[in-house]
XYZ file of C-alpha atoms in Angstrom:
81
model
C -17.569 21.019 -20.626
C -16.898 17.993 -22.826
C -13.669 16.027 -22.289
C -12.005 13.614 -24.353
C -11.388 10.015 -23.147
C -7.686 8.838 -23.709
C -5.894 5.493 -23.312
C -3.578 5.232 -20.381
C -1.974 1.812 -20.145
C -4.807 -0.678 -20.040
C -7.168 1.940 -18.563
C -8.950 5.026 -19.922
C -8.369 8.528 -18.505
C -9.756 11.976 -18.415
C -7.710 15.187 -18.080
C -9.276 17.619 -15.759
C -8.862 21.166 -16.766
C -6.448 23.232 -14.704
C -9.193 25.736 -13.674
C -11.205 22.870 -12.255
C -8.119 21.441 -10.407
C -7.357 24.708 -8.739
C -11.117 25.366 -7.801
C -11.358 21.972 -5.956
C -7.845 22.055 -4.504
C -6.496 18.830 -5.660
C -2.817 18.151 -6.512
C -0.912 15.416 -8.428
C -0.941 12.353 -6.398
C -4.119 13.159 -4.424
C -6.878 10.690 -4.246
C -10.424 11.329 -5.418
C -13.536 9.620 -4.754
C -15.695 8.502 -7.794
C -19.383 7.362 -7.520
C -21.776 6.275 -10.225
C -25.021 8.051 -10.243
C -28.385 6.517 -10.831
C -28.662 7.962 -14.314
C -25.241 6.586 -15.382
C -23.167 9.591 -14.675
C -19.889 9.799 -12.804
C -19.398 12.069 -9.805
C -15.835 12.856 -8.948
C -14.844 14.712 -5.723
C -11.643 15.321 -3.656
C -11.307 12.350 -1.151
C -10.711 13.827 2.299
C -8.960 11.773 4.879
C -11.324 10.941 7.684
C -9.829 9.494 10.870
C -13.094 7.727 11.911
C -13.721 6.073 8.568
C -10.069 4.984 8.315
C -10.383 3.501 11.776
C -13.540 1.616 10.790
C -12.025 0.241 7.600
C -8.994 -0.906 9.607
C -11.082 -2.604 12.074
C -13.091 -4.403 9.418
C -9.732 -5.481 7.808
C -8.285 -6.748 10.966
C -11.503 -8.592 11.758
C -11.365 -10.435 8.445
C -7.897 -11.750 9.019
C -7.686 -15.026 10.819
C -5.780 -15.066 14.064
C -2.999 -17.672 13.481
C 0.198 -18.702 15.006
C 3.060 -16.010 14.842
C 5.059 -16.190 11.669
C 8.260 -15.834 13.641
C 7.463 -18.869 15.831
C 6.902 -20.721 12.694
C 10.049 -19.765 11.119
C 12.132 -20.505 14.282
C 10.647 -23.995 14.430
C 11.766 -24.632 10.804
C 15.175 -22.880 11.236
C 18.338 -24.795 11.435
C 20.815 -23.278 13.829
C-alpha cells in the first residue's frame, strides 16, 4: 500500500488506514514504537507498556539526576517570614 506524506505543523505525517488500525488494535492517543531498518525503511508497531522496561528507564533517569539539597530547604532559607 502506498501512503501520502502530509504536513502536520512543522512535522510530516502519515495517515494509517482504518483497516490497519483495527488489525493492530491501536486507538487515538496510543503510542507506537518506530524503528529504522537497515535498508532505510520504517517499522511501526504498537508500543506495549512493559513494567520492567519502565522501571529500568526510571532507574536510569533517577541515576542521572544529581543528588542535591532539598528545594524546600533552599526556599525556606531564602523566605522572609
